[in-house]
Short mmCIF file of C-alpha atoms in Angstrom, two decimals:
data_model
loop_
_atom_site.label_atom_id
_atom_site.label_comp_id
_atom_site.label_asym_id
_atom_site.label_seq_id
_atom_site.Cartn_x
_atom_site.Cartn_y
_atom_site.Cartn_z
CA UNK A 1 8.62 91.25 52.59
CA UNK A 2 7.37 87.61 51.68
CA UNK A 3 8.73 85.74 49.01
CA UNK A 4 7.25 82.89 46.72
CA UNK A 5 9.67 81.03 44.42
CA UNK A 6 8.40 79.19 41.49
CA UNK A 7 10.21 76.13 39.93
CA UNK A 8 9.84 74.22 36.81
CA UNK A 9 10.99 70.42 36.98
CA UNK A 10 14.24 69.61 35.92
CA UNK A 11 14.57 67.93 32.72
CA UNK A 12 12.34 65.00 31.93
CA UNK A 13 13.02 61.77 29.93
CA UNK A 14 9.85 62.85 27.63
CA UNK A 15 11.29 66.63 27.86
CA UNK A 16 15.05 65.29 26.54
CA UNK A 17 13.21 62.79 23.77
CA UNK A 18 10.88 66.04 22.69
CA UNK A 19 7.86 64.63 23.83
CA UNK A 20 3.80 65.92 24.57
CA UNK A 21 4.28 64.88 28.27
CA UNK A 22 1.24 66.61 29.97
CA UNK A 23 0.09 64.40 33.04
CA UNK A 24 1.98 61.41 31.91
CA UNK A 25 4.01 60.63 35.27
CA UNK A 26 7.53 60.23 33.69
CA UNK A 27 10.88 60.85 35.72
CA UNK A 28 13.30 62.93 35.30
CA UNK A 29 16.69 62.59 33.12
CA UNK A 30 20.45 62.60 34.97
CA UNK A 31 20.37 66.02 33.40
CA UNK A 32 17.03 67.05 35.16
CA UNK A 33 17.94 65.73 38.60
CA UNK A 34 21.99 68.04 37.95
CA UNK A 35 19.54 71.08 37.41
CA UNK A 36 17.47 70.26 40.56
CA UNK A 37 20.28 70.08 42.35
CA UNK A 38 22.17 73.38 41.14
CA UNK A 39 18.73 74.96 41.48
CA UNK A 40 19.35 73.83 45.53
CA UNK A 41 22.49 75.37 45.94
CA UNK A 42 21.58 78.55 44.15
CA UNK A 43 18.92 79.18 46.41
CA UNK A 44 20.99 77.87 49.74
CA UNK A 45 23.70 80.48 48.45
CA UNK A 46 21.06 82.94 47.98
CA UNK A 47 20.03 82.42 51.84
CA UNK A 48 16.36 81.51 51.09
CA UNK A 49 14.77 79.18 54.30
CA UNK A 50 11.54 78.38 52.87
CA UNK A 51 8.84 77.62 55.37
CA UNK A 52 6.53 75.40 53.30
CA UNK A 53 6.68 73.74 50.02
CA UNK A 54 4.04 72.95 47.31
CA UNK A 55 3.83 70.28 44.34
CA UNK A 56 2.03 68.27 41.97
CA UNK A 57 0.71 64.96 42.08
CA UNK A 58 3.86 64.27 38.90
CA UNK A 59 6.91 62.72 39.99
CA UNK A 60 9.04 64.82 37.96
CA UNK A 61 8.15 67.93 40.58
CA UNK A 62 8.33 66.02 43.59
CA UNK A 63 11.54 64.78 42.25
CA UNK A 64 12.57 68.30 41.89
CA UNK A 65 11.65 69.65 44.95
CA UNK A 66 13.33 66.99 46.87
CA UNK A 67 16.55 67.02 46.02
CA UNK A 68 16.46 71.19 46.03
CA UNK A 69 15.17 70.73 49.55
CA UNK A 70 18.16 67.60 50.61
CA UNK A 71 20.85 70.62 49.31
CA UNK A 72 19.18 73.49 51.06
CA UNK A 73 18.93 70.99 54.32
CA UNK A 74 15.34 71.49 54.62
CA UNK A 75 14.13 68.12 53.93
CA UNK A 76 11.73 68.60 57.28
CA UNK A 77 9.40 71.55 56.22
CA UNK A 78 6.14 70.68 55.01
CA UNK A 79 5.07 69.94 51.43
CA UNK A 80 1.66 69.63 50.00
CA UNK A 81 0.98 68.30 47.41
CA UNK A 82 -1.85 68.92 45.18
CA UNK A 83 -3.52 68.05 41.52
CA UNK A 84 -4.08 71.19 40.92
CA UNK A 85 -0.33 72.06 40.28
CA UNK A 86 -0.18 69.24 37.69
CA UNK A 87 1.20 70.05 33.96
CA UNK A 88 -1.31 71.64 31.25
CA UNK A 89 -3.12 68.04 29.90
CA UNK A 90 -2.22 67.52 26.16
CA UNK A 91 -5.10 64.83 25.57
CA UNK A 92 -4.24 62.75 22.60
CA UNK A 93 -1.08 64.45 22.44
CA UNK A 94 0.74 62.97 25.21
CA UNK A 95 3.19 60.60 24.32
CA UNK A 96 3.92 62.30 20.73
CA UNK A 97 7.06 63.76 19.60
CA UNK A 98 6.90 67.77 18.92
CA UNK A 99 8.85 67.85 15.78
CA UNK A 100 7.02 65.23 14.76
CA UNK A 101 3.72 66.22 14.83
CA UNK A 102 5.13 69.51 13.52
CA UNK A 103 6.61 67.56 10.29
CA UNK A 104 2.70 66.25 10.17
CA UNK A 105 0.51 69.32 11.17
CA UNK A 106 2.65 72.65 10.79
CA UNK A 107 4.78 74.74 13.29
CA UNK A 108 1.12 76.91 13.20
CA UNK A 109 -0.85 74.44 14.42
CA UNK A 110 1.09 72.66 16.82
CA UNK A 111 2.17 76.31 18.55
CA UNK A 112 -1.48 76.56 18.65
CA UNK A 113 -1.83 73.00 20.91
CA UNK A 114 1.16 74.31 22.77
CA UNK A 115 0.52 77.63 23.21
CA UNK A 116 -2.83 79.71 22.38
CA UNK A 117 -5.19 80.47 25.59
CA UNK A 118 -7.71 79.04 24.36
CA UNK A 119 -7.84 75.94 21.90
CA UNK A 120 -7.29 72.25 23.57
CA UNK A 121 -5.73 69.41 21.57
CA UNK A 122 -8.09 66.82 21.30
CA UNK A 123 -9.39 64.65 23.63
CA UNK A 124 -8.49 61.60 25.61
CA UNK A 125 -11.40 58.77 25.58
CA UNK A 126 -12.17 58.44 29.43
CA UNK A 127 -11.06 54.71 28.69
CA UNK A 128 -7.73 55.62 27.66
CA UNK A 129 -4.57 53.94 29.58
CA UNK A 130 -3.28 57.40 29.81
CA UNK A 131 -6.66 59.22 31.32
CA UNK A 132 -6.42 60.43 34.67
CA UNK A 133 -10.32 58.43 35.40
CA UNK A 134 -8.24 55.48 35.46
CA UNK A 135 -5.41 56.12 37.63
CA UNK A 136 -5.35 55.64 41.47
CA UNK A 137 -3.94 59.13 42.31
CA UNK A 138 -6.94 60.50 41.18
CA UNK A 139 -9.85 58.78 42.82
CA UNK A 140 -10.40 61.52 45.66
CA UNK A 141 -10.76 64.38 43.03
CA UNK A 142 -14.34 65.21 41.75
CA UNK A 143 -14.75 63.58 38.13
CA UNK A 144 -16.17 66.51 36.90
CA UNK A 145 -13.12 68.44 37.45
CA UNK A 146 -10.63 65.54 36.47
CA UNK A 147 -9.21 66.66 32.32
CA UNK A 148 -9.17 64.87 29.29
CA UNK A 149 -7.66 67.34 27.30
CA UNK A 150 -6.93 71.22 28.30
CA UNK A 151 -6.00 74.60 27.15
CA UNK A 152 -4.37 76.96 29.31
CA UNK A 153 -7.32 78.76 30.05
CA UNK A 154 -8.49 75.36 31.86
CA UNK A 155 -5.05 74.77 33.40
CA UNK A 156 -5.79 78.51 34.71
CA UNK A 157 -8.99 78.39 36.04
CA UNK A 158 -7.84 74.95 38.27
CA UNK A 159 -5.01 76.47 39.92
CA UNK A 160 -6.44 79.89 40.85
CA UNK A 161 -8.69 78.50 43.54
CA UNK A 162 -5.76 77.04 45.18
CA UNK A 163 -3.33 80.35 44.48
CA UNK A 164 -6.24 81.99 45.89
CA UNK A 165 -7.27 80.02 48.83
CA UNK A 166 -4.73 77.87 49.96
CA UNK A 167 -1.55 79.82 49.05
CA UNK A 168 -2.21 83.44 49.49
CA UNK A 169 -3.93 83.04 52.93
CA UNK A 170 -1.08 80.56 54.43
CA UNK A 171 1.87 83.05 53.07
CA UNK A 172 -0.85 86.40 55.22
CA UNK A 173 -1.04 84.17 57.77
CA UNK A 174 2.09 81.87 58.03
CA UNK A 175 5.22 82.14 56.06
CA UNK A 176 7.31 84.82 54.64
CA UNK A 177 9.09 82.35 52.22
CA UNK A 178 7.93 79.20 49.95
CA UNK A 179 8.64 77.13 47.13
CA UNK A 180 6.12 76.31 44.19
CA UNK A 181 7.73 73.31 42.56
CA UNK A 182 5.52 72.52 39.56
CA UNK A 183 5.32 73.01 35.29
CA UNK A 184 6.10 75.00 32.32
CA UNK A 185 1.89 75.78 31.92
CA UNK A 186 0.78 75.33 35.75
CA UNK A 187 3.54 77.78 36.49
CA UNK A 188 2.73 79.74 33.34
CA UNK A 189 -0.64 80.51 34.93
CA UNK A 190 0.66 82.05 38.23
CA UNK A 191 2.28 83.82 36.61
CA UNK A 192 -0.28 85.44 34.13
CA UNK A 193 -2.36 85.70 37.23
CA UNK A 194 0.63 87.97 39.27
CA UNK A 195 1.85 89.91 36.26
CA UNK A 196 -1.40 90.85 34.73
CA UNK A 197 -0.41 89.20 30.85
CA UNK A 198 -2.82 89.38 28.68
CA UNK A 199 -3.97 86.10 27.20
CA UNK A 200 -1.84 87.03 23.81
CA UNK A 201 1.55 87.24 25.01
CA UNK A 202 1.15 84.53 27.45
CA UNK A 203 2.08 82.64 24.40
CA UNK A 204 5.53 83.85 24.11
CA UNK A 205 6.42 83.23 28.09
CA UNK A 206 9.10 80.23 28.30
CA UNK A 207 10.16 78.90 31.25
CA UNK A 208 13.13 77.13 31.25
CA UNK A 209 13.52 73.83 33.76
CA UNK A 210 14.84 73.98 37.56
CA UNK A 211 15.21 78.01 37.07
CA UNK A 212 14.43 79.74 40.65
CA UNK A 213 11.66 82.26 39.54
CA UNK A 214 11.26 84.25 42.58
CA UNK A 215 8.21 86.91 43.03
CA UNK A 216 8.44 89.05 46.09
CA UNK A 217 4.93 90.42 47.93
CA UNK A 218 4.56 92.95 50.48
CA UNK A 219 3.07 91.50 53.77
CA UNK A 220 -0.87 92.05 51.83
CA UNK A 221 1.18 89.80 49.47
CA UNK A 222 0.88 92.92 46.44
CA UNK A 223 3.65 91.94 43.87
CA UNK A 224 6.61 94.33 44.61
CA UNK A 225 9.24 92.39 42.26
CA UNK A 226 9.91 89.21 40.20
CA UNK A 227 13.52 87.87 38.72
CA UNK A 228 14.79 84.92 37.71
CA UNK A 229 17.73 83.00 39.40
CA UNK A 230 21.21 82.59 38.02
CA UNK A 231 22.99 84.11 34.77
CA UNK A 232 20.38 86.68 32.53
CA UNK A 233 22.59 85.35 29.23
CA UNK A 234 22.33 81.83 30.09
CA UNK A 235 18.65 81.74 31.02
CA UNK A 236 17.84 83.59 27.91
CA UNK A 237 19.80 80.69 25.68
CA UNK A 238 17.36 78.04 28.11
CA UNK A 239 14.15 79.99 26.95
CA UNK A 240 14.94 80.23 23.41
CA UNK A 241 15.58 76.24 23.48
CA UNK A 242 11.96 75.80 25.13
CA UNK A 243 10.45 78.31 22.68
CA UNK A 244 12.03 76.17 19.38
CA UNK A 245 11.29 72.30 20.70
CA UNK A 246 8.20 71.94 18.94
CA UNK A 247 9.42 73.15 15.46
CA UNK A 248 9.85 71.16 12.49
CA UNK A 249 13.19 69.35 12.23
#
């Protein structure tokens, strides 16, 4: 049996002040970095020795994954970290408050932004102090590939190829156990891809932050199983709370 476990950040400063964060780099809260580290000892409790780890380029997953790693004493295994992992780009929504922008443009519409498959928020200008053709980190990834704004089904279609052909192969190959330390829509498309959800009720899948979501794969890594980590009631209360931050106030 091989087992991947997927991770959303802890909580971020822009996730505690209801914020579009997207690929805005922005670190996470003393409550985030408590969650990363329960998240740690959950999975050191649950006796998982992951063999390999993968990220984003955000600092909110690396975060995460280190200090899960420091309390599971497996600081030493290697991590790889990629863009593709990176959090769904909100364009000209990143920096906004949820509620807010609810107040201003409906629950309908900003569920749409948030949520549908399909429909992108508009645009960054390539200019733009917050597009990703001006920061350093970027500048070995093909421009054409680099986002301005996205919809899932973008966010999708960039991390399959790595799923795919990076992560698949390595776990056939390699490792019977790794981590996936990433975001709410990277991690949302995974997990589409694994369970088969249609692009409807992708919509209504909330992931709550530093949960252990693990999926377990025979050794032709089919999906045999997938359950979250920790407390059913409590994890249930953390999904509702992601579900509801974008409503009006």
């Amino acid at each position: 049996m091989k087992r991947v476990v997927l991770i959303r950040h802890g909580e971020s400063v822009w996730n505690k002040e209801n914020r579009f964060t997207g690929w805005t780099d922005v670190d996470l809260s003393e409550k985030g970095v408590e969650e990363a580290h329960k998240a740690g000892k959950l999975l050191k409790k649950e006796g998982f020795q992951f063999e390999k780890a993968y990220t984003s380029y955000l600092k909110r997953a690396i975060k995460t994954l280190n200090v899960v790693l420091d309390e599971m004493d497996l600081d030493w295994i290697p991590v790889e970290k990629t863009w593709r992992l990176n959090e769904k780009h909100y364009g000209m929504l990143q920096g906004l408050n949820k509620a807010e922008t609810a107040e201003k443009y409906g629950d309908e519409q900003v569920l749409i932004w948030r949520r549908s498959y399909d429909v992108p928020p508009t645009p960054l200008a390539k200019d733009d102090p917050r597009s990703p053709f001006v920061d350093a980190r970027y500048k070995g990834v093909d421009e054409k590939d680099l986002p301005l704004t996205e919809a899932l089904v973008h966010t999708v279609d960039r991390i399959l190829p790595y799923w795919n052909n990076t992560v698949v192969p390595e776990m056939k190959e390699k490792y019977n156990e790794v981590i996936i330390a990433a975001h709410g829509n990277s991690l949302r498309g995974i997990i589409k891809h694994l369970k088969g959800i249609s692009d409807e009720d992708i919509i209504s899948l909330n992931l709550p932050t530093a949960v252990p979501y693990v999926f377990e794969f025979d050794d032709n890594m089919n999906l045999l199983k997938d359950y979250f980590l920790g407390d059913p009631e409590e994890i249930k209360k953390l999904m509702d709370a992601v579900a509801n931050q974008a409503k009006k106030k």
